[in-house]
Tab-separated table of C-alpha atoms and ligand atoms in Angstrom:
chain	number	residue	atom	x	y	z
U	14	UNK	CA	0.000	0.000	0.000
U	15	UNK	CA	0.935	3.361	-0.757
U	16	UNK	CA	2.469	5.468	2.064
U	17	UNK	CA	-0.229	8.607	2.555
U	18	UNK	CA	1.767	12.059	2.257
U	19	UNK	CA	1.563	15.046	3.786
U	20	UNK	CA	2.397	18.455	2.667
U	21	UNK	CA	5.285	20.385	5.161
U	22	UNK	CA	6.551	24.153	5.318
U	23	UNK	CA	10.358	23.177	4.156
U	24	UNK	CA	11.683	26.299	4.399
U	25	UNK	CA	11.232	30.725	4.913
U	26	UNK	CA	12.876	33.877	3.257
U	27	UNK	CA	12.290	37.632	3.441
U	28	UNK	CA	13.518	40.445	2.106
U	29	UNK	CA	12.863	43.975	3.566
U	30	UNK	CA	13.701	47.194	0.903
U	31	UNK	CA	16.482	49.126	2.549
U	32	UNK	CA	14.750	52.509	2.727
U	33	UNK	CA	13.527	52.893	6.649
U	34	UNK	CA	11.206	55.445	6.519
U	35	UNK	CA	10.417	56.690	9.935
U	36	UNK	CA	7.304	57.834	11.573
U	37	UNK	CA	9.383	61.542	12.059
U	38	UNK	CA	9.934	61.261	8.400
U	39	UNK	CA	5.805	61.201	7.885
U	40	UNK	CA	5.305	64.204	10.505
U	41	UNK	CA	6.924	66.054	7.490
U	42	UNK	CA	4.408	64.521	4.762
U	43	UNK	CA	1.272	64.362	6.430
U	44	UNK	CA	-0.540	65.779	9.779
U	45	UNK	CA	0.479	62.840	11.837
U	46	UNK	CA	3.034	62.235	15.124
U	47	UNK	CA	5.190	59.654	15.923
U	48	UNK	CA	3.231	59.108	19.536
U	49	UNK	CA	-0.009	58.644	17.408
U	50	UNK	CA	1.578	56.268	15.533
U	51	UNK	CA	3.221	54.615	18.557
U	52	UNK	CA	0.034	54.292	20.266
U	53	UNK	CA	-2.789	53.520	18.104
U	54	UNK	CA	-0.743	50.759	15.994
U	55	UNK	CA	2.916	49.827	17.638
U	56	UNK	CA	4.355	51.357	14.260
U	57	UNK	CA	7.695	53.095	14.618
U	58	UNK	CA	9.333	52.570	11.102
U	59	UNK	CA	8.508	50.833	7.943
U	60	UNK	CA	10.021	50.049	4.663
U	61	UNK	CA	9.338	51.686	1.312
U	62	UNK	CA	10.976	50.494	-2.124
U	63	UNK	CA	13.159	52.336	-4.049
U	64	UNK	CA	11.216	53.590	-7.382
U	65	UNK	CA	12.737	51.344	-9.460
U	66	UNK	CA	12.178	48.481	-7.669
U	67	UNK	CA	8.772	46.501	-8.096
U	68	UNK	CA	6.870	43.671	-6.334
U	69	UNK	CA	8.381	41.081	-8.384
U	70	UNK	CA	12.200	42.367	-7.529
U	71	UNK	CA	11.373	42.304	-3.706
U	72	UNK	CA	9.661	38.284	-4.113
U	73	UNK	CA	12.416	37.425	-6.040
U	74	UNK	CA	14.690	38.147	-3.442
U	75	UNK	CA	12.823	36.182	-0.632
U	76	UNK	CA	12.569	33.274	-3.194
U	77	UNK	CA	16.072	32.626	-3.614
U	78	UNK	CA	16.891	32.578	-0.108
U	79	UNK	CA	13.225	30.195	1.021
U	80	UNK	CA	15.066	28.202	-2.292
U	81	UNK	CA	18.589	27.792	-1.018
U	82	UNK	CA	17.357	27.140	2.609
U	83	UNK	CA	15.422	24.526	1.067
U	84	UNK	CA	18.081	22.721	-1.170
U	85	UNK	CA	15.247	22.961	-4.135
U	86	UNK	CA	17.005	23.866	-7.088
U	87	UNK	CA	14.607	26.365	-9.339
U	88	UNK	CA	14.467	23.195	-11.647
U	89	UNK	CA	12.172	21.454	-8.864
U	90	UNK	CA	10.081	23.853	-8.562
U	91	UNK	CA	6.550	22.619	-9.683
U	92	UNK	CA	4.478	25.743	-9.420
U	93	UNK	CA	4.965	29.341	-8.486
U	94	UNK	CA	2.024	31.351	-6.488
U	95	UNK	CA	2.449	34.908	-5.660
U	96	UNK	CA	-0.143	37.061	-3.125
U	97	UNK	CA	0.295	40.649	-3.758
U	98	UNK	CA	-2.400	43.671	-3.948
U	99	UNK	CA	0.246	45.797	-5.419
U	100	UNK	CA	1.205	43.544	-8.409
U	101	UNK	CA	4.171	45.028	-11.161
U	102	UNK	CA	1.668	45.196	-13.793
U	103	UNK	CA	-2.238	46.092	-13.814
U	104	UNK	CA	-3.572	42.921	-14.800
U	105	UNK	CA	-1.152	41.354	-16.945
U	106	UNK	CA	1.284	39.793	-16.812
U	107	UNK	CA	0.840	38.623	-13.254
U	108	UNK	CA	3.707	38.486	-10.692
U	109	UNK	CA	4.678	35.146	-10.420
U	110	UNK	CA	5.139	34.899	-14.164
U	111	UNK	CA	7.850	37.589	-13.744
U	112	UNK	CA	9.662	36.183	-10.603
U	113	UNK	CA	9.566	32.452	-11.818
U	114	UNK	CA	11.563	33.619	-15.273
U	115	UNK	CA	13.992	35.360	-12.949
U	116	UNK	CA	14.534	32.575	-10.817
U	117	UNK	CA	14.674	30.464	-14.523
U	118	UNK	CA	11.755	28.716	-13.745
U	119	UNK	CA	9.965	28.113	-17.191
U	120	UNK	CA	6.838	26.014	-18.387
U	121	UNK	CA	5.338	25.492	-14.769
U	122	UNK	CA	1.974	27.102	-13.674
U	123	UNK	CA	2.828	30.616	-12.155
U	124	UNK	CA	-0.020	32.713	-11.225
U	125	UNK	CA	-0.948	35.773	-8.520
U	126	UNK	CA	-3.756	35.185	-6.189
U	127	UNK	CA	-5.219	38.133	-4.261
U	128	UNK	CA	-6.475	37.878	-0.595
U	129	UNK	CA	-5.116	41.347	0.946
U	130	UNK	CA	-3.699	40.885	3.871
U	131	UNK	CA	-5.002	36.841	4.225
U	132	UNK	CA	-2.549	36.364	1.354
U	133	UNK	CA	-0.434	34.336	2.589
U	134	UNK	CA	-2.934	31.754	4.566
U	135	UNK	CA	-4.982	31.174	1.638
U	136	UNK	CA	-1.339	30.252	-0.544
U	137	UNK	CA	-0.687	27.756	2.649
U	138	UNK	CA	-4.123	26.608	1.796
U	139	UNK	CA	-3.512	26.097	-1.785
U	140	UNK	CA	-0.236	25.086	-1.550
U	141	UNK	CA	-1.051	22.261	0.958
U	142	UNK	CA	-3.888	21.450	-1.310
U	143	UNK	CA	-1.752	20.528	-4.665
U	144	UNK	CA	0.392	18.463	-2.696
U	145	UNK	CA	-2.440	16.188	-1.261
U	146	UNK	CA	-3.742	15.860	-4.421
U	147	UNK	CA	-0.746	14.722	-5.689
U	148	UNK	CA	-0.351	17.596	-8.921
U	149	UNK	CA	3.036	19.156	-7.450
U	150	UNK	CA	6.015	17.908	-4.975
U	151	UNK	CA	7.570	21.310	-4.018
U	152	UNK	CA	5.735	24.856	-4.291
U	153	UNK	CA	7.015	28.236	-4.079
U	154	UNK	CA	4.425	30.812	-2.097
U	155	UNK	CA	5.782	34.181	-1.706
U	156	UNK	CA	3.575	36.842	-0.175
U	157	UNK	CA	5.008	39.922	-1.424
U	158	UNK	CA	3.897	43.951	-1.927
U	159	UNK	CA	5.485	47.117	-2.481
U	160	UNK	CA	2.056	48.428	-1.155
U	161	UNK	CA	3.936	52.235	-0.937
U	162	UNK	CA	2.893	52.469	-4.613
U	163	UNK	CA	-1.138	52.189	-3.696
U	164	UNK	CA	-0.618	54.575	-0.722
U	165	UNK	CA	-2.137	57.487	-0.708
U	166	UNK	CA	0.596	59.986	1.096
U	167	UNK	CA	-1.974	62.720	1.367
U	168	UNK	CA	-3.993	60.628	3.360
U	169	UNK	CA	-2.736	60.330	7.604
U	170	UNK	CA	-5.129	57.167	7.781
U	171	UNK	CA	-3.588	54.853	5.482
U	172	UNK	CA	0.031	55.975	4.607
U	173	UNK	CA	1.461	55.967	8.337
U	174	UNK	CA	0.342	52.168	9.192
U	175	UNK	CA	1.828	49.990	5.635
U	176	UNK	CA	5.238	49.429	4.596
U	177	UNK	CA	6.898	46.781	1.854
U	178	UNK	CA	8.432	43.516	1.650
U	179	UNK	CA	8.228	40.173	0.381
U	180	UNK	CA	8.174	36.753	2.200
U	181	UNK	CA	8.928	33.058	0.672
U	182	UNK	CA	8.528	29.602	1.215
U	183	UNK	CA	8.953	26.192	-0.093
U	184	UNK	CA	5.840	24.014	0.356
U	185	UNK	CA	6.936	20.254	0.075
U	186	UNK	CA	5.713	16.740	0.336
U	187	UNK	CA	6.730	14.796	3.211
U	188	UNK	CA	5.993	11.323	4.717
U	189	UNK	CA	6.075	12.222	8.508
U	190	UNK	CA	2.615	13.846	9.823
U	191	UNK	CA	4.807	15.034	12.334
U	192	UNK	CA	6.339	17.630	10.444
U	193	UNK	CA	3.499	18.501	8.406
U	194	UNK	CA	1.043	21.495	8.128
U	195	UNK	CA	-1.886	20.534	10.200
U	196	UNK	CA	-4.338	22.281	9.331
U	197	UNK	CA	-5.421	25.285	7.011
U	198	UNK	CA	-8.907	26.869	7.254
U	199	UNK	CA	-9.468	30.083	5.094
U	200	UNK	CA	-12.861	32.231	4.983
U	201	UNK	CA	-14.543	35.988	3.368
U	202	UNK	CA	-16.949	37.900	3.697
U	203	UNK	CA	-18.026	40.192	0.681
U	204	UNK	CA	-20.854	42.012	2.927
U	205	UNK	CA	-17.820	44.091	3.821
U	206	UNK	CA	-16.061	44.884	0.631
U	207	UNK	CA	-15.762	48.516	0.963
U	208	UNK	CA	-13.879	48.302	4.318
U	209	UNK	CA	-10.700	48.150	2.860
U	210	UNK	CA	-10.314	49.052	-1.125
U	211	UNK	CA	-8.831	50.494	-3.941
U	212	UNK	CA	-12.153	51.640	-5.838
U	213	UNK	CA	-10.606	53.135	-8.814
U	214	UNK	CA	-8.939	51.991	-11.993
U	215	UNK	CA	-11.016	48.396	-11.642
U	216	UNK	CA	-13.837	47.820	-14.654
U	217	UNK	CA	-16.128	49.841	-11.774
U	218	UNK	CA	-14.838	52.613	-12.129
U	219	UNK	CA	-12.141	52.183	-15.055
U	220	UNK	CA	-9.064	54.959	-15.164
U	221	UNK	CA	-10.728	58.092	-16.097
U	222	UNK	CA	-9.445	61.853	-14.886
U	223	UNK	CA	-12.438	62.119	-12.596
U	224	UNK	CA	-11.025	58.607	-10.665
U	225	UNK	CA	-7.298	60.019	-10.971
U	226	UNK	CA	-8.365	63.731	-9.512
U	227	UNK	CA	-10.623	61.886	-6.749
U	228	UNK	CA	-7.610	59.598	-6.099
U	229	UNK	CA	-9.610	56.267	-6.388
U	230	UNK	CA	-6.469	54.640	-7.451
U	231	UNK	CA	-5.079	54.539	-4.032
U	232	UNK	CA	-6.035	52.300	-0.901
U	233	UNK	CA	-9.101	53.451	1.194
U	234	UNK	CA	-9.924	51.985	5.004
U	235	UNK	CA	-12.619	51.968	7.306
U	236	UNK	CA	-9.991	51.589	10.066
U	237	UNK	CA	-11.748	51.687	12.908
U	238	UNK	CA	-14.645	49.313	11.695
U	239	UNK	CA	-12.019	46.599	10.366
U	240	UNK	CA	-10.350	47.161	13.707
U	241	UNK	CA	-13.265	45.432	15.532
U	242	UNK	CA	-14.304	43.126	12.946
U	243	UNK	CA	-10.618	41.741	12.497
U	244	UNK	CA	-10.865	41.150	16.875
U	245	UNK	CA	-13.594	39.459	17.213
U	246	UNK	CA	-13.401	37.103	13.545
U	247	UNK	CA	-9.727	36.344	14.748
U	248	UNK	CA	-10.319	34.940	18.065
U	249	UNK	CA	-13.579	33.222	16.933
U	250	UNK	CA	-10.769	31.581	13.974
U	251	UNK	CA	-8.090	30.595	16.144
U	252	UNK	CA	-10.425	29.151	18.773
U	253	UNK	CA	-12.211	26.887	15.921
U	254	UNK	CA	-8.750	25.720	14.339
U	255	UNK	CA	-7.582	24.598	17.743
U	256	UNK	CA	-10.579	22.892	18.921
U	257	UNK	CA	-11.160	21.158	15.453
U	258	UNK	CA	-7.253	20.028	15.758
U	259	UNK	CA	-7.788	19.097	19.441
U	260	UNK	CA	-5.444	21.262	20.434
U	261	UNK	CA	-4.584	24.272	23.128
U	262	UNK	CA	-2.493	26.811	22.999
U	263	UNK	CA	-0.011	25.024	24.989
U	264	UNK	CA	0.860	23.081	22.059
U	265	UNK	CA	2.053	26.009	19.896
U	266	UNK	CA	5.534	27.109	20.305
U	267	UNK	CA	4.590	30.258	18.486
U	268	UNK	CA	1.901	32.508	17.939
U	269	UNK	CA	2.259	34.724	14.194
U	270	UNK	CA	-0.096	37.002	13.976
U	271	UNK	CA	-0.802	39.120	10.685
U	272	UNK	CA	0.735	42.406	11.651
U	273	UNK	CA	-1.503	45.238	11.372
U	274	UNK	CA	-1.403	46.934	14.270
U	275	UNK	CA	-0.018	45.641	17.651
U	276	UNK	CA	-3.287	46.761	19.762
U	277	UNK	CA	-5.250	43.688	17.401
U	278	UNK	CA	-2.357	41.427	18.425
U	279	UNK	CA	-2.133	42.536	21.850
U	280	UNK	CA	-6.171	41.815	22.103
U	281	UNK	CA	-6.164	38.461	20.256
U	282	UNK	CA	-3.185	37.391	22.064
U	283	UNK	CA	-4.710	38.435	25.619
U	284	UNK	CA	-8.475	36.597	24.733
U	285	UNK	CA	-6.563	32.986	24.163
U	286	UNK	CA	-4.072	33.588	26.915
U	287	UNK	CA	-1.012	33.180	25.033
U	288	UNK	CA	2.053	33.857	26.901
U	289	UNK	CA	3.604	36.937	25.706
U	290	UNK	CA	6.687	35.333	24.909
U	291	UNK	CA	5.241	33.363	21.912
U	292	UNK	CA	3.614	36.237	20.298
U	293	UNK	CA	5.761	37.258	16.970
U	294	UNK	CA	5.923	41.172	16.919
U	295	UNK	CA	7.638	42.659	13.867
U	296	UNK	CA	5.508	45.613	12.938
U	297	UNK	CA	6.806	48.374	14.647
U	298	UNK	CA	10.263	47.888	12.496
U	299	UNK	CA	7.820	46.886	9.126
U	300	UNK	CA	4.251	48.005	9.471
U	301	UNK	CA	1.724	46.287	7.708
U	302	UNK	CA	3.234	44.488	5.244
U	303	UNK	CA	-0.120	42.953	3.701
U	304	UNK	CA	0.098	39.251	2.384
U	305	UNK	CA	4.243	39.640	3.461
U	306	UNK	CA	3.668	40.136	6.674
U	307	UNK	CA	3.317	36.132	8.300
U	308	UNK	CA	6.158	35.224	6.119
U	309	UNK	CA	8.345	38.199	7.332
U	310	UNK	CA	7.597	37.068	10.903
U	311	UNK	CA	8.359	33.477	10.263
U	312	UNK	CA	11.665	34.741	9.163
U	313	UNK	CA	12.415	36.915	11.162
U	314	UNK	CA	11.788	34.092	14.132
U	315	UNK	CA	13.859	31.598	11.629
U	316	UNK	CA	16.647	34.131	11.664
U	317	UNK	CA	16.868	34.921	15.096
U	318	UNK	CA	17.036	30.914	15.652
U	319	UNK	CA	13.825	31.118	17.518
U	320	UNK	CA	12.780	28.316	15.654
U	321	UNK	CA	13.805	24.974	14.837
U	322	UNK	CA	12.676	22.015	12.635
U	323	UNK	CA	9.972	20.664	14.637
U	324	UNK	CA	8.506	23.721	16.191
U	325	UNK	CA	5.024	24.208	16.173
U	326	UNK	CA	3.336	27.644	14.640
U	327	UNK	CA	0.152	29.274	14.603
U	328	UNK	CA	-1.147	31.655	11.729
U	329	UNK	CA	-3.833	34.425	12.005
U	330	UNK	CA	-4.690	36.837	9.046
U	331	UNK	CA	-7.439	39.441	8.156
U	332	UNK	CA	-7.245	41.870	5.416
U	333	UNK	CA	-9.374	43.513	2.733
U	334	UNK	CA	-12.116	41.245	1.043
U	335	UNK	CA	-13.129	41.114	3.713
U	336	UNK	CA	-10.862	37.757	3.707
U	337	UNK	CA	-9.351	35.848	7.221
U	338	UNK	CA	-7.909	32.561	8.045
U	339	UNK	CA	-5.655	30.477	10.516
U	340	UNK	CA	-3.101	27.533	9.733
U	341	UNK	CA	-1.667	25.147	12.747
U	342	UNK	CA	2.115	23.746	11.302
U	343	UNK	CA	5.253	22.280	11.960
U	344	UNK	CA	8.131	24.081	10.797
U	345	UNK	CA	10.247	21.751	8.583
U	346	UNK	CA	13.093	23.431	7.377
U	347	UNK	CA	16.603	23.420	8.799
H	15	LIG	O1	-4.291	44.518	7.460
H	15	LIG	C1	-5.620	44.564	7.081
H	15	LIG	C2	-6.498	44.780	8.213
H	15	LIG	N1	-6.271	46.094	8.761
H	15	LIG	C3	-6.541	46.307	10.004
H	15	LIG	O2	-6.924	45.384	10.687
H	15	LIG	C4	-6.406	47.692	10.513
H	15	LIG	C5	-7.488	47.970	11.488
H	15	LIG	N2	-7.537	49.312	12.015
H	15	LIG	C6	-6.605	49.895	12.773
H	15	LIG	O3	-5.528	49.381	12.937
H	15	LIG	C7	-6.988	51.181	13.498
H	15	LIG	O4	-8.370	51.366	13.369
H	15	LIG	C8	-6.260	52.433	12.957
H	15	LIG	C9	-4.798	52.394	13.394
H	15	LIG	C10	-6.353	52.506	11.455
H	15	LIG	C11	-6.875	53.698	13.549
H	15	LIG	O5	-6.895	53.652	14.957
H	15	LIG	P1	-8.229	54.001	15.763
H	15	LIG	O6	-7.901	53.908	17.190
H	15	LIG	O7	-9.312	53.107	15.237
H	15	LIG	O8	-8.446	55.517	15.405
H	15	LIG	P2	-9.677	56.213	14.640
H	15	LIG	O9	-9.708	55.801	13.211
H	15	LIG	O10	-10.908	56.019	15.448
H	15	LIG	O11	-9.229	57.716	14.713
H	15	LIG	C12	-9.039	58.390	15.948
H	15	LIG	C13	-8.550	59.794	15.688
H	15	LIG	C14	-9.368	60.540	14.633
H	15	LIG	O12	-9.477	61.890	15.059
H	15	LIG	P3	-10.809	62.414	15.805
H	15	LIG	O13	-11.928	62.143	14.832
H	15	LIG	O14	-10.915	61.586	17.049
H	15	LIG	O15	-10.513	63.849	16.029
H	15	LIG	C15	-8.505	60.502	13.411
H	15	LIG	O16	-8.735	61.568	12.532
H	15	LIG	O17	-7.205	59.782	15.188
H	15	LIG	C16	-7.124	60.574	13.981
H	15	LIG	N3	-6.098	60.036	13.106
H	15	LIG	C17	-4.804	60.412	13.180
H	15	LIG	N4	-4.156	61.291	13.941
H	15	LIG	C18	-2.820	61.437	13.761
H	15	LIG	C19	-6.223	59.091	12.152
H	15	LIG	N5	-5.033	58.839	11.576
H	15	LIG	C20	-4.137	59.656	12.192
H	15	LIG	C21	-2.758	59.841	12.052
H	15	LIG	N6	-2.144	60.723	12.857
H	15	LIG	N7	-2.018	59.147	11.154
């Protein structure tokens, strides 16, 4: 009989754009203080892109480390998935398509899914899904955005609280359950749609001078309404992933929390009485980073040798869609 096989998280990359851009730097652009900042999100720098660089130059970076950590050559790479809301190109060609022929990856499936900030769950979801059914052996997800390019800088409610980056892993097969992702459970909610959105230059309302002078091109948030929306659906999510998996919090090593703002950490963290010590907190040095953010974490944690093969992780995202979701897993790199 065949052996059953399980899909495992093999390895993690990042890359963060060398511009910092402080919150001191923003006093100067838009009616805003650092100890707003400080307080009502955690934030105290972020990182924008240079001009010339684009989404695809930021994922390709995080690729090629996730790909050397792994030991997957780009020639064993069955399928490249990109999340992004801030893709190179409007439309066409999609991301992936661009990083996979820098990384020499040619005549696989590449394509760009788009969850917001829940980017990077759903491509664990998909990911973990085309191994089980058997269609690919190793995956490359990369969460990626330079998300300065859809930010409105006349605007103190968006522009202070994102930044850029890209994050990358190699999704592979592997016989041991032990060191397998455990569970992925991914949800949305269209009621909200307009909570967080970039309403212009879409087919509703396609590029016209009115949409350009109105600035409908950049992102818009109900900030406050998401705030409490993203609480409550992310405890509700985290409870229902444990309980389905039989599981308590004492049997997660770490807690990685989409990072939008460390007050929605801080709450979620607090309602399932997770030690502090296991939260991940990387957004006052990167903001929101949008579907980079987990990934950026999970590095971060990797790089700091927080983490070895073996320890256990917990996921939470929430982002524009509205979209959310939660993954249990055991990190299988080395
Ligand atoms: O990643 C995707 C999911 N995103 C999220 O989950 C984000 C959720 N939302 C948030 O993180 C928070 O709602 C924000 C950080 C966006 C805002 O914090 P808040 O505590 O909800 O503040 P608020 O929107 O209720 O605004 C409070 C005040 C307002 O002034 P008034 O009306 O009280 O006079 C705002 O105009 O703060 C003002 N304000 C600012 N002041 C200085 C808003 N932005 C700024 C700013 N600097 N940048």
């Amino acid at each position: 009989m065949e052996k059953p096989i399980y899909a495992s998280l093999k390895s993690i990359g990042a890359y963060a754009p060398e511009r910092i851009v402080t919150n001191y730097d923003l006093e100067k652009i838009v009616d805003t203080n650092d100890e707003w900042i400080v307080k009502r999100t955690g934030i105290k720098e972020r990182r924008f892109a240079q001009d010339n660089e684009a989404t695809s130059d930021l994922a390709t970076k995080a690729a090629k480390i996730a790909l050397d950590r792994a030991k997957v050559t780009p020639k064993e790479v069955d399928m490249v998935i990109v999340a992004t809301i801030s893709p190179d190109f409007f439309c066409m060609p999609s991301t992936a398509c661009v990083v996979a022929n820098n990384l020499g990856i040619i005549g696989k499936p590449a394509f760009d899914i788009s969850a917001a900030c829940s980017g990077f769950v759903y491509l664990l979801f998909l990911a973990k899904s085309f191994i089980l059914a058997k269609a690919c052996k190793n995956i490359l997800i990369i969460g990626a955005e330079k998300i300065s390019s859809i930010l409105d800088m006349q605007d103190r409610n968006t522009c202070v609280l994102f930044g850029d980056g890209a994050g990358a892993a190699l999704v592979g097969v592997t016989e041991n359950k032990e060191k397998s992702i455990i569970e992925v459970q991914v949800s949305s909610n269209g009621e909200y749609q307009d909570f967080l959105i970039t309403p212009g230059c879409g087919s509703r309302y396609p590029t016209s001078k009115e949409v350009l002078e109105k600035r409908l091109q950049f992102l818009k948030m109900k900030g406050n309404e998401t705030f409490k929306i993203a609480v409550k659906t992310l405890i509700n999510d985290v409870v229902e992933i444990l309980e389905k998996n039989h599981l308590n919090i004492n049997d997660i090593d770490f807690f990685v929390p989409h990072q939008a703002n460390k007050r929605i950490i801080t709450a979620v963290g607090e309602a399932l009485n997770i030690a502090p010590e296991k939260v991940v907190l990387t957004v006052q040095k990167y903001g929101n980073t949008s579907a980079a953010s987990i990934p950026m974490a999970i590095n971060e944690l990797y790089e700091e040798g927080r983490i070895q093969n073996g320890s256990r992780l917990l996921l939470d995202a929430f982002g524009g869609g509205l979209t959310w979701g939660s993954a249990i897993l055991t990190f299988n790199g080395n």
